[in-house]
Amino acid sequence: MTPRGRGGNVTTGVERRTQHKYIPATDAEREEMLRTIGAASVEELFADIPSRVRLDRPLRLPPALSDPELMAQLRAMADANVHSDRAVCFLGAGAYDHYVPSVVWHLAGRGEFLTAYTPYQAELMQGELQAGYEYQSMLCEITGMGVANASMYDGASAAAEAAVMAKDLTGRGEVLVSTAVHPEYRQVIRTYTAPLGLRVTEIPYRHGLTDLDAVARALSPRTAAIIIQHPNFFGCLEDGAACAELAHRAGALLVCAVAEPLSLGILEPPGAWGADIVAGEGQPLGNHLNFGGPYLGMLAARQEFVRRIPGRLVGATVDAEGRRGFVLTLQTREQHIRREKASSNICTNEALLALAAAIYMASLGKAGFRKVSELNLRKAAYAREAIREIPKFGLAFEAPTFNEFVVRTPLAPEEINRRLLAAGILGGAPLGRWYPELSDAWLVCVTEQRTKAEIDRLVALLEGLR
Amino acid sequence: MTPFDKAQGGPRDFPVIFDFSVPGRVGSSYPNPDVPDTPLEQLIPASQLRKEPAALPEVSELDVVRHYTRLSHRNFSIDEGFYPLGSCTMKYNPKIHEDAARLAGFARLHPYAPAEGAQGALRLICELEELLAEISGMDRVTFQPAAGAHGELTGLLMIRAYFETRGERRTKVIVPDSAHGTNPATAAMVGYQVVTVKSDARGNMDVRALREVMDGSVAAIMLTNPNTLGLFEEPILDVEEIVHHAGGQLYLDGANFNAVLGVTRPGDQGFDVMHMNLHKTFTTPHGGGGPGAGAVGVKAHLAPFLPVPVVERDGERFRLDDQRPQSIGKIRAFYGNFGNLVRAYAYIRSMGADGLRQVAETAVLNANYLLARLRSRFDLPYDRLCKHEFVLSGARQKRQHGVATRDMAKRMLDYGFHAPTIYFPLIVEEAIMIEPTETESKRTLDEFADAMLAIAREAQDDPEVVKTAPHSTPVKRLDEVRAARQPDLRWRAR
Ligand SMILES: Cc1ncc(COP(=O)(O)O)c(C=O)c1O
C-alpha cells in the first residue's frame, strides 16, 4: 500500500497519489474538475457522510500487486488444483467434462459480448439479443418444448423456479420430488419453496428409478407437480411418459430436470413425451467446469405457459423500416415492472453462457449433436460392462443409463478415489454423503472425452485394488 | 461515421444462424467410437431413442465464426465506448482477469474434486471472504448467490430463519419507494408483505414515515446506500436506531458500493446483512446480462444461517463445511460463480487499500463533474452532492418540446454512447440516471456532456430528429408493442 500522509482521510485537493492503470484521472484533471464543481477538495464531496460512520483508517488489505506479481500468485493457486486436464476425469454428478470446441470461447469471449450489459437499448444490442433468440430456438429444438427463456442462474435454481411456476400455474400447494433428482437440486427446491408454503414431498426410488407406485399413492388434488430428473441423478433413464400420464391424470404438471442436456442428442426429448416444464443445467453445452460456476440455468415450457415463465425472453419484431429486429419482451412478468407481483426476482442471469451454448450447439449442428451424444452413451456402456465384470464390483441398478452409472464397490468409494488420484485419475462421486443406504455406491461418469485406453486403465486399477 | 456502419444490415433482414444451414454440412470434429459398435437398441429401449434429430443448424466452422463475429459487431460494450448506465457500474473489465479465470487449474476444475485436489480454489474463496469482510465491515461472506437479486433472496432467507429460531413471527419488509424492483420482488418470494416508505424532499428515506410503520411485525428494511438517486442516506444512523430498536434487521442492497469503498463500511453503518454485486463494484464483466456474482456479507449473529457449504480454514488447509444445522440450505448447486470470484480476487489484489479508495473518490468526482456540466440544461429533482451517480429529469424537454427521456436516450446512441438508465428510479419523472464510474477519463466525460447538451438543444430546435432516433444503429426504433402482442420467441423452419 502506498504510504499516505493522513491515514485514511479522503484525499484533499491535489495531494500526490500513485497513478493506477484503471483510473485515468491525473492530478491536474482532478483539480480542473473540482473547479468546475466548485469544490475545494475531493473530501468535500463526501461531506454528506456522517463522521461517525466514516472509516478513519486505511482498509487492512495486503499490498497492491503489479500484473506480473498478480499473475504469478494466481497461477500458483491454480496449479494447486487437480483439474481435468491433469487427471483423467470420471467424475460427473451434475457437472460434466466435455470437449469445448475452440470456436466457443473465441467467440463468446469477445469483448463486444463480454463487456456489454443487459440489452436495455435494443437498437444498439442486436448482437446479444439475436444470440439470445437463437439460443431460445435451439433449446426448444433439443428439449422439444414450445418456449424457452434466455437463462436462469443454474440447473438447481431453474428447477426451484419451475416448482414455483407450477404452483402459480395450478394454484396447488405441494410438489412431489423424486429422490433420484440431484440432491443439491432437491435442497435448492426446498429452500425456494419453504417460505411460500409450498410443500415438498420426496418420492423414493426403486432399482435406481423413481418409484411410480409411490408417485401414484402420493398424488392428490393438492399436487402441483411431479419433479423428476432424466437421465436421473444415478444416470438411469426414467419412464418419463408414465410420469407425465400420472401427473396429468391428477391435474398436475410434470417438471423434468435435465442435468446433462447432451443426452438429448440420443434420447426422445421431454417435450415429446409430455413434460410441461423442463429445467436444467446447460454447463455441458460448451461451458467449462469452473469449479461449479458460472453455469447456465435452462428453462423451457409448453407454449401456453409463456406468460408465467420467469426471467428474460427475447422476441423478434420489426423496426421502423420493417426489418427484423429483436427486443426483450413480455416484460410485464418481471421485477422491474411488477415489483412484488413479479413471477421471480431474477434480473442479472447467465446470458453469456446462453450465447456460448448457442455457439456450441450451432458448431455441433444436427449431426454433431447426435454424434457426441452417442459417443457418451457408447463409452459409458463399455465402461459399465467392464466394471461389472470386475470381481467384487457390481452395478447398483440394472436400468438403462446414458453416460453415468452407479457401481457397488468392495472398498469405500472415498478410499478408491484416494488411490485413483495417486494414479492420476479423478474417480466418481461417492453417494454415501447424500444416500446413507448407498455408502458403498460410486457414481461413475464417462463422457466423449474418455478413450478406451483410459477406461481400460481404470478397470485395470480397480481390478488391482486390495 | 458511427461505430455501427460496418454492421448495418442494409435493407434486408440480418440473417439468423439457421439461414446458413445446408443439409450435410458440419462444423465440428469428433472421433469415431473406439469402443464396440453395439446397436443402440441394445443400449437403450427403442421407445427412449430420439426419433427426429434436433433441428440444429448444419453449418461450417467458418459460418459459425463469421455469424457470431458479425453479431458481436451489432453490440455495444465497455470495450467499445462509454456506458453510463446508472446503477450498473459499467467500469472497465480488466483483460488480465480473463486470463486468470481461464487458467486450466480454475476453468477445468470439477466442483466435486476432492478437497485435497482443490486447495488452490478453496484458498482463493477463503481469502476473498477475508478481503471482502474487511472492505464491508461484515463478519462472514458467502459467495453462493449468482447475482444481486439472488443475494437479496439469500439475505432475506437468513433473516427469516433468524427470527424463526427466536420464535418471532414477523411478516413485513420495508422497502423505500426508490428501491430497485428486485427488492420488493425478493421480499415477496420470501413470503413477506412489502411496505413501501416514501422518500423525503432531500431524497433520503423519510424518517418520520419510517417511524410510523416500524413495529414488531417488521422483519427487515431493505436499504440501498448510496440510494438509487445516487445520494448518501444522511439519516442512516436514525434509520439504524429505529429499525434495531424495534428488533428489525437492516439489509443493504450493495449495488452502489463503488461509491464508498474505503470511505465508509456498511458494517460500521449498522447493517446486519448486505449483498455486493461483484459484477459491478469488483469488475467482473456483465456478459450482456450475466453471469454475475452476488457476495452476501453478514454480521456474526446471522452467520449460523449462511447457505451451505462454507469454506473453513484450518491454518493453511481449506475445507468445505456443510454440517451447519441452522443453515438456510442451498440456493444453487455447488459453491457460486467461482470464475467471477477469481476475477474479483484479482481486482482487489491489484488495487490494494489505496487503490480501492481512489476508486470511490474518483467515481464520486466524475459523477459530480458530469452533474456540474449538465445541471443547467436538465431538471435536477434532488439538488445535492451526489455520490457515484445522479438522476436528472427530462420533464422539461417533455413538457416544452414533447421530447421524452426515451427519445433522448435513443438519440445518445447516434452520438456513439450507450444511453443512461432511464425511467428508474420510479419516483423521478422522466428519469435519466447517469453513472460514469472511475475508469472514464475527463475527455470521455466531456464528450458525453457535450452530446447531452447538444441533444437538449436538438430537443428544442429540431425535436423530430430526437423523436425518431436512433438513426445510425443497425436497426431503427423497434416495435416493442408488436413483440409483446404477437410473441415470436423462437425460429421455426418456414
Ligand atoms: C440497486 C440495484 N439493486 C439490485 C439489483 C439487482 O442485481 P442483479 O442484477 O445482480 O440481480 C440491481 C441491478 O441492476 C440494482 O441496480
mmCIF file with all atom_site columns, N, CA, C and O in Angstrom, chain B residues 167-196:
data_model
loop_
_atom_site.group_PDB
_atom_site.id
_atom_site.type_symbol
_atom_site.label_atom_id
_atom_site.label_alt_id
_atom_site.label_comp_id
_atom_site.label_asym_id
_atom_site.label_entity_id
_atom_site.label_seq_id
_atom_site.pdbx_PDB_ins_code
_atom_site.Cartn_x
_atom_site.Cartn_y
_atom_site.Cartn_z
_atom_site.occupancy
_atom_site.B_iso_or_equiv
_atom_site.pdbx_formal_charge
_atom_site.auth_seq_id
_atom_site.auth_comp_id
_atom_site.auth_asym_id
_atom_site.auth_atom_id
_atom_site.pdbx_PDB_model_num
ATOM 1   N N  . GLY B 1 167 ? -38.235 -17.615 17.638 1.00 0.00 ? 167 GLY B N  1
ATOM 2   C CA . GLY B 1 167 ? -39.658 -17.748 17.924 1.00 0.00 ? 167 GLY B CA 1
ATOM 3   C C  . GLY B 1 167 ? -40.461 -16.489 17.651 1.00 0.00 ? 167 GLY B C  1
ATOM 4   O O  . GLY B 1 167 ? -41.546 -16.290 18.193 1.00 0.00 ? 167 GLY B O  1
ATOM 5   N N  . GLU B 1 168 ? -39.902 -15.611 16.799 1.00 0.00 ? 168 GLU B N  1
ATOM 6   C CA . GLU B 1 168 ? -40.625 -14.369 16.493 1.00 0.00 ? 168 GLU B CA 1
ATOM 7   C C  . GLU B 1 168 ? -41.278 -14.480 15.132 1.00 0.00 ? 168 GLU B C  1
ATOM 8   O O  . GLU B 1 168 ? -40.667 -14.935 14.178 1.00 0.00 ? 168 GLU B O  1
ATOM 9   N N  . ARG B 1 169 ? -42.534 -14.064 15.049 1.00 0.00 ? 169 ARG B N  1
ATOM 10  C CA . ARG B 1 169 ? -43.218 -14.089 13.767 1.00 0.00 ? 169 ARG B CA 1
ATOM 11  C C  . ARG B 1 169 ? -43.323 -12.668 13.230 1.00 0.00 ? 169 ARG B C  1
ATOM 12  O O  . ARG B 1 169 ? -44.093 -11.848 13.724 1.00 0.00 ? 169 ARG B O  1
ATOM 13  N N  . ARG B 1 170 ? -42.519 -12.375 12.281 1.00 0.00 ? 170 ARG B N  1
ATOM 14  C CA . ARG B 1 170 ? -42.555 -11.054 11.657 1.00 0.00 ? 170 ARG B CA 1
ATOM 15  C C  . ARG B 1 170 ? -42.954 -11.230 10.204 1.00 0.00 ? 170 ARG B C  1
ATOM 16  O O  . ARG B 1 170 ? -42.486 -12.148 9.547  1.00 0.00 ? 170 ARG B O  1
ATOM 17  N N  . THR B 1 171 ? -43.801 -10.354 9.717  1.00 0.00 ? 171 THR B N  1
ATOM 18  C CA . THR B 1 171 ? -44.438 -10.616 8.429  1.00 0.00 ? 171 THR B CA 1
ATOM 19  C C  . THR B 1 171 ? -44.151 -9.574  7.350  1.00 0.00 ? 171 THR B C  1
ATOM 20  O O  . THR B 1 171 ? -44.560 -9.747  6.215  1.00 0.00 ? 171 THR B O  1
ATOM 21  N N  . LYS B 1 172 ? -43.461 -8.498  7.737  1.00 0.00 ? 172 LYS B N  1
ATOM 22  C CA . LYS B 1 172 ? -43.316 -7.407  6.759  1.00 0.00 ? 172 LYS B CA 1
ATOM 23  C C  . LYS B 1 172 ? -41.862 -7.063  6.476  1.00 0.00 ? 172 LYS B C  1
ATOM 24  O O  . LYS B 1 172 ? -40.995 -7.226  7.323  1.00 0.00 ? 172 LYS B O  1
ATOM 25  N N  . VAL B 1 173 ? -41.640 -6.545  5.300  1.00 0.00 ? 173 VAL B N  1
ATOM 26  C CA . VAL B 1 173 ? -40.347 -5.982  4.934  1.00 0.00 ? 173 VAL B CA 1
ATOM 27  C C  . VAL B 1 173 ? -40.586 -4.585  4.369  1.00 0.00 ? 173 VAL B C  1
ATOM 28  O O  . VAL B 1 173 ? -41.468 -4.382  3.532  1.00 0.00 ? 173 VAL B O  1
ATOM 29  N N  . ILE B 1 174 ? -39.805 -3.628  4.878  1.00 0.00 ? 174 ILE B N  1
ATOM 30  C CA . ILE B 1 174 ? -39.947 -2.243  4.422  1.00 0.00 ? 174 ILE B CA 1
ATOM 31  C C  . ILE B 1 174 ? -38.983 -1.978  3.265  1.00 0.00 ? 174 ILE B C  1
ATOM 32  O O  . ILE B 1 174 ? -37.814 -2.349  3.327  1.00 0.00 ? 174 ILE B O  1
ATOM 33  N N  . VAL B 1 175 ? -39.515 -1.342  2.243  1.00 0.00 ? 175 VAL B N  1
ATOM 34  C CA . VAL B 1 175 ? -38.726 -1.022  1.055  1.00 0.00 ? 175 VAL B CA 1
ATOM 35  C C  . VAL B 1 175 ? -39.011 0.438   0.687  1.00 0.00 ? 175 VAL B C  1
ATOM 36  O O  . VAL B 1 175 ? -40.166 0.833   0.604  1.00 0.00 ? 175 VAL B O  1
ATOM 37  N N  . PRO B 1 176 ? -37.983 1.233   0.498  1.00 0.00 ? 176 PRO B N  1
ATOM 38  C CA . PRO B 1 176 ? -38.241 2.624   0.097  1.00 0.00 ? 176 PRO B CA 1
ATOM 39  C C  . PRO B 1 176 ? -38.822 2.696   -1.324 1.00 0.00 ? 176 PRO B C  1
ATOM 40  O O  . PRO B 1 176 ? -38.611 1.782   -2.121 1.00 0.00 ? 176 PRO B O  1
ATOM 41  N N  . ASP B 1 177 ? -39.516 3.776   -1.611 1.00 0.00 ? 177 ASP B N  1
ATOM 42  C CA . ASP B 1 177 ? -40.139 3.885   -2.937 1.00 0.00 ? 177 ASP B CA 1
ATOM 43  C C  . ASP B 1 177 ? -39.112 4.063   -4.046 1.00 0.00 ? 177 ASP B C  1
ATOM 44  O O  . ASP B 1 177 ? -39.429 3.904   -5.223 1.00 0.00 ? 177 ASP B O  1
ATOM 45  N N  . SER B 1 178 ? -37.872 4.354   -3.669 1.00 0.00 ? 178 SER B N  1
ATOM 46  C CA . SER B 1 178 ? -36.821 4.500   -4.686 1.00 0.00 ? 178 SER B CA 1
ATOM 47  C C  . SER B 1 178 ? -36.117 3.169   -4.973 1.00 0.00 ? 178 SER B C  1
ATOM 48  O O  . SER B 1 178 ? -35.224 3.122   -5.820 1.00 0.00 ? 178 SER B O  1
ATOM 49  N N  . ALA B 1 179 ? -36.517 2.112   -4.285 1.00 0.00 ? 179 ALA B N  1
ATOM 50  C CA . ALA B 1 179 ? -35.769 0.854   -4.379 1.00 0.00 ? 179 ALA B CA 1
ATOM 51  C C  . ALA B 1 179 ? -35.858 0.221   -5.753 1.00 0.00 ? 179 ALA B C  1
ATOM 52  O O  . ALA B 1 179 ? -36.810 0.415   -6.504 1.00 0.00 ? 179 ALA B O  1
ATOM 53  N N  . HIS B 1 180 ? -34.857 -0.579  -6.062 1.00 0.00 ? 180 HIS B N  1
ATOM 54  C CA . HIS B 1 180 ? -34.831 -1.379  -7.281 1.00 0.00 ? 180 HIS B CA 1
ATOM 55  C C  . HIS B 1 180 ? -35.940 -2.430  -7.201 1.00 0.00 ? 180 HIS B C  1
ATOM 56  O O  . HIS B 1 180 ? -36.266 -2.909  -6.108 1.00 0.00 ? 180 HIS B O  1
ATOM 57  N N  . GLY B 1 181 ? -36.476 -2.813  -8.358 1.00 0.00 ? 181 GLY B N  1
ATOM 58  C CA . GLY B 1 181 ? -37.585 -3.766  -8.402 1.00 0.00 ? 181 GLY B CA 1
ATOM 59  C C  . GLY B 1 181 ? -37.275 -5.110  -7.779 1.00 0.00 ? 181 GLY B C  1
ATOM 60  O O  . GLY B 1 181 ? -38.172 -5.809  -7.299 1.00 0.00 ? 181 GLY B O  1
ATOM 61  N N  . THR B 1 182 ? -35.994 -5.493  -7.784 1.00 0.00 ? 182 THR B N  1
ATOM 62  C CA . THR B 1 182 ? -35.668 -6.791  -7.183 1.00 0.00 ? 182 THR B CA 1
ATOM 63  C C  . THR B 1 182 ? -35.954 -6.808  -5.686 1.00 0.00 ? 182 THR B C  1
ATOM 64  O O  . THR B 1 182 ? -36.241 -7.872  -5.143 1.00 0.00 ? 182 THR B O  1
ATOM 65  N N  . ASN B 1 183 ? -35.871 -5.655  -5.021 1.00 0.00 ? 183 ASN B N  1
ATOM 66  C CA . ASN B 1 183 ? -36.081 -5.642  -3.562 1.00 0.00 ? 183 ASN B CA 1
ATOM 67  C C  . ASN B 1 183 ? -37.490 -6.096  -3.182 1.00 0.00 ? 183 ASN B C  1
ATOM 68  O O  . ASN B 1 183 ? -37.638 -7.076  -2.446 1.00 0.00 ? 183 ASN B O  1
ATOM 69  N N  . PRO B 1 184 ? -38.534 -5.431  -3.681 1.00 0.00 ? 184 PRO B N  1
ATOM 70  C CA . PRO B 1 184 ? -39.874 -5.926  -3.345 1.00 0.00 ? 184 PRO B CA 1
ATOM 71  C C  . PRO B 1 184 ? -40.143 -7.328  -3.909 1.00 0.00 ? 184 PRO B C  1
ATOM 72  O O  . PRO B 1 184 ? -40.819 -8.137  -3.251 1.00 0.00 ? 184 PRO B O  1
ATOM 73  N N  . ALA B 1 185 ? -39.615 -7.624  -5.088 1.00 0.00 ? 185 ALA B N  1
ATOM 74  C CA . ALA B 1 185 ? -39.847 -8.954  -5.663 1.00 0.00 ? 185 ALA B CA 1
ATOM 75  C C  . ALA B 1 185 ? -39.233 -10.033 -4.769 1.00 0.00 ? 185 ALA B C  1
ATOM 76  O O  . ALA B 1 185 ? -39.822 -11.102 -4.568 1.00 0.00 ? 185 ALA B O  1
ATOM 77  N N  . THR B 1 186 ? -38.071 -9.736  -4.214 1.00 0.00 ? 186 THR B N  1
ATOM 78  C CA . THR B 1 186 ? -37.423 -10.705 -3.329 1.00 0.00 ? 186 THR B CA 1
ATOM 79  C C  . THR B 1 186 ? -38.227 -10.884 -2.047 1.00 0.00 ? 186 THR B C  1
ATOM 80  O O  . THR B 1 186 ? -38.452 -12.013 -1.588 1.00 0.00 ? 186 THR B O  1
ATOM 81  N N  . ALA B 1 187 ? -38.650 -9.774  -1.473 1.00 0.00 ? 187 ALA B N  1
ATOM 82  C CA . ALA B 1 187 ? -39.422 -9.860  -0.228 1.00 0.00 ? 187 ALA B CA 1
ATOM 83  C C  . ALA B 1 187 ? -40.650 -10.745 -0.434 1.00 0.00 ? 187 ALA B C  1
ATOM 84  O O  . ALA B 1 187 ? -40.994 -11.576 0.424  1.00 0.00 ? 187 ALA B O  1
ATOM 85  N N  . ALA B 1 188 ? -41.292 -10.598 -1.595 1.00 0.00 ? 188 ALA B N  1
ATOM 86  C CA . ALA B 1 188 ? -42.473 -11.418 -1.875 1.00 0.00 ? 188 ALA B CA 1
ATOM 87  C C  . ALA B 1 188 ? -42.090 -12.888 -2.007 1.00 0.00 ? 188 ALA B C  1
ATOM 88  O O  . ALA B 1 188 ? -42.809 -13.776 -1.548 1.00 0.00 ? 188 ALA B O  1
ATOM 89  N N  . MET B 1 189 ? -40.939 -13.165 -2.622 1.00 0.00 ? 189 MET B N  1
ATOM 90  C CA . MET B 1 189 ? -40.502 -14.562 -2.776 1.00 0.00 ? 189 MET B CA 1
ATOM 91  C C  . MET B 1 189 ? -40.237 -15.234 -1.437 1.00 0.00 ? 189 MET B C  1
ATOM 92  O O  . MET B 1 189 ? -40.253 -16.452 -1.326 1.00 0.00 ? 189 MET B O  1
ATOM 93  N N  . VAL B 1 190 ? -39.919 -14.420 -0.438 1.00 0.00 ? 190 VAL B N  1
ATOM 94  C CA . VAL B 1 190 ? -39.633 -14.983 0.871  1.00 0.00 ? 190 VAL B CA 1
ATOM 95  C C  . VAL B 1 190 ? -40.891 -14.923 1.745  1.00 0.00 ? 190 VAL B C  1
ATOM 96  O O  . VAL B 1 190 ? -40.860 -15.183 2.942  1.00 0.00 ? 190 VAL B O  1
ATOM 97  N N  . GLY B 1 191 ? -42.014 -14.586 1.122  1.00 0.00 ? 191 GLY B N  1
ATOM 98  C CA . GLY B 1 191 ? -43.290 -14.636 1.826  1.00 0.00 ? 191 GLY B CA 1
ATOM 99  C C  . GLY B 1 191 ? -43.599 -13.418 2.669  1.00 0.00 ? 191 GLY B C  1
ATOM 100 O O  . GLY B 1 191 ? -44.500 -13.451 3.503  1.00 0.00 ? 191 GLY B O  1
ATOM 101 N N  . TYR B 1 192 ? -42.868 -12.347 2.480  1.00 0.00 ? 192 TYR B N  1
ATOM 102 C CA . TYR B 1 192 ? -43.123 -11.139 3.263  1.00 0.00 ? 192 TYR B CA 1
ATOM 103 C C  . TYR B 1 192 ? -44.079 -10.202 2.547  1.00 0.00 ? 192 TYR B C  1
ATOM 104 O O  . TYR B 1 192 ? -44.107 -10.126 1.320  1.00 0.00 ? 192 TYR B O  1
ATOM 105 N N  . GLN B 1 193 ? -44.813 -9.480  3.371  1.00 0.00 ? 193 GLN B N  1
ATOM 106 C CA . GLN B 1 193 ? -45.636 -8.401  2.843  1.00 0.00 ? 193 GLN B CA 1
ATOM 107 C C  . GLN B 1 193 ? -44.743 -7.172  2.683  1.00 0.00 ? 193 GLN B C  1
ATOM 108 O O  . GLN B 1 193 ? -43.943 -6.853  3.566  1.00 0.00 ? 193 GLN B O  1
ATOM 109 N N  . VAL B 1 194 ? -44.852 -6.503  1.558  1.00 0.00 ? 194 VAL B N  1
ATOM 110 C CA . VAL B 1 194 ? -43.986 -5.364  1.277  1.00 0.00 ? 194 VAL B CA 1
ATOM 111 C C  . VAL B 1 194 ? -44.659 -4.067  1.732  1.00 0.00 ? 194 VAL B C  1
ATOM 112 O O  . VAL B 1 194 ? -45.797 -3.793  1.368  1.00 0.00 ? 194 VAL B O  1
ATOM 113 N N  . VAL B 1 195 ? -43.956 -3.306  2.554  1.00 0.00 ? 195 VAL B N  1
ATOM 114 C CA . VAL B 1 195 ? -44.453 -1.997  2.973  1.00 0.00 ? 195 VAL B CA 1
ATOM 115 C C  . VAL B 1 195 ? -43.547 -0.945  2.338  1.00 0.00 ? 195 VAL B C  1
ATOM 116 O O  . VAL B 1 195 ? -42.336 -0.956  2.555  1.00 0.00 ? 195 VAL B O  1
ATOM 117 N N  . THR B 1 196 ? -44.119 -0.088  1.528  1.00 0.00 ? 196 THR B N  1
ATOM 118 C CA . THR B 1 196 ? -43.311 0.922   0.841  1.00 0.00 ? 196 THR B CA 1
ATOM 119 C C  . THR B 1 196 ? -43.293 2.209   1.650  1.00 0.00 ? 196 THR B C  1
ATOM 120 O O  . THR B 1 196 ? -44.341 2.691   2.082  1.00 0.00 ? 196 THR B O  1
#
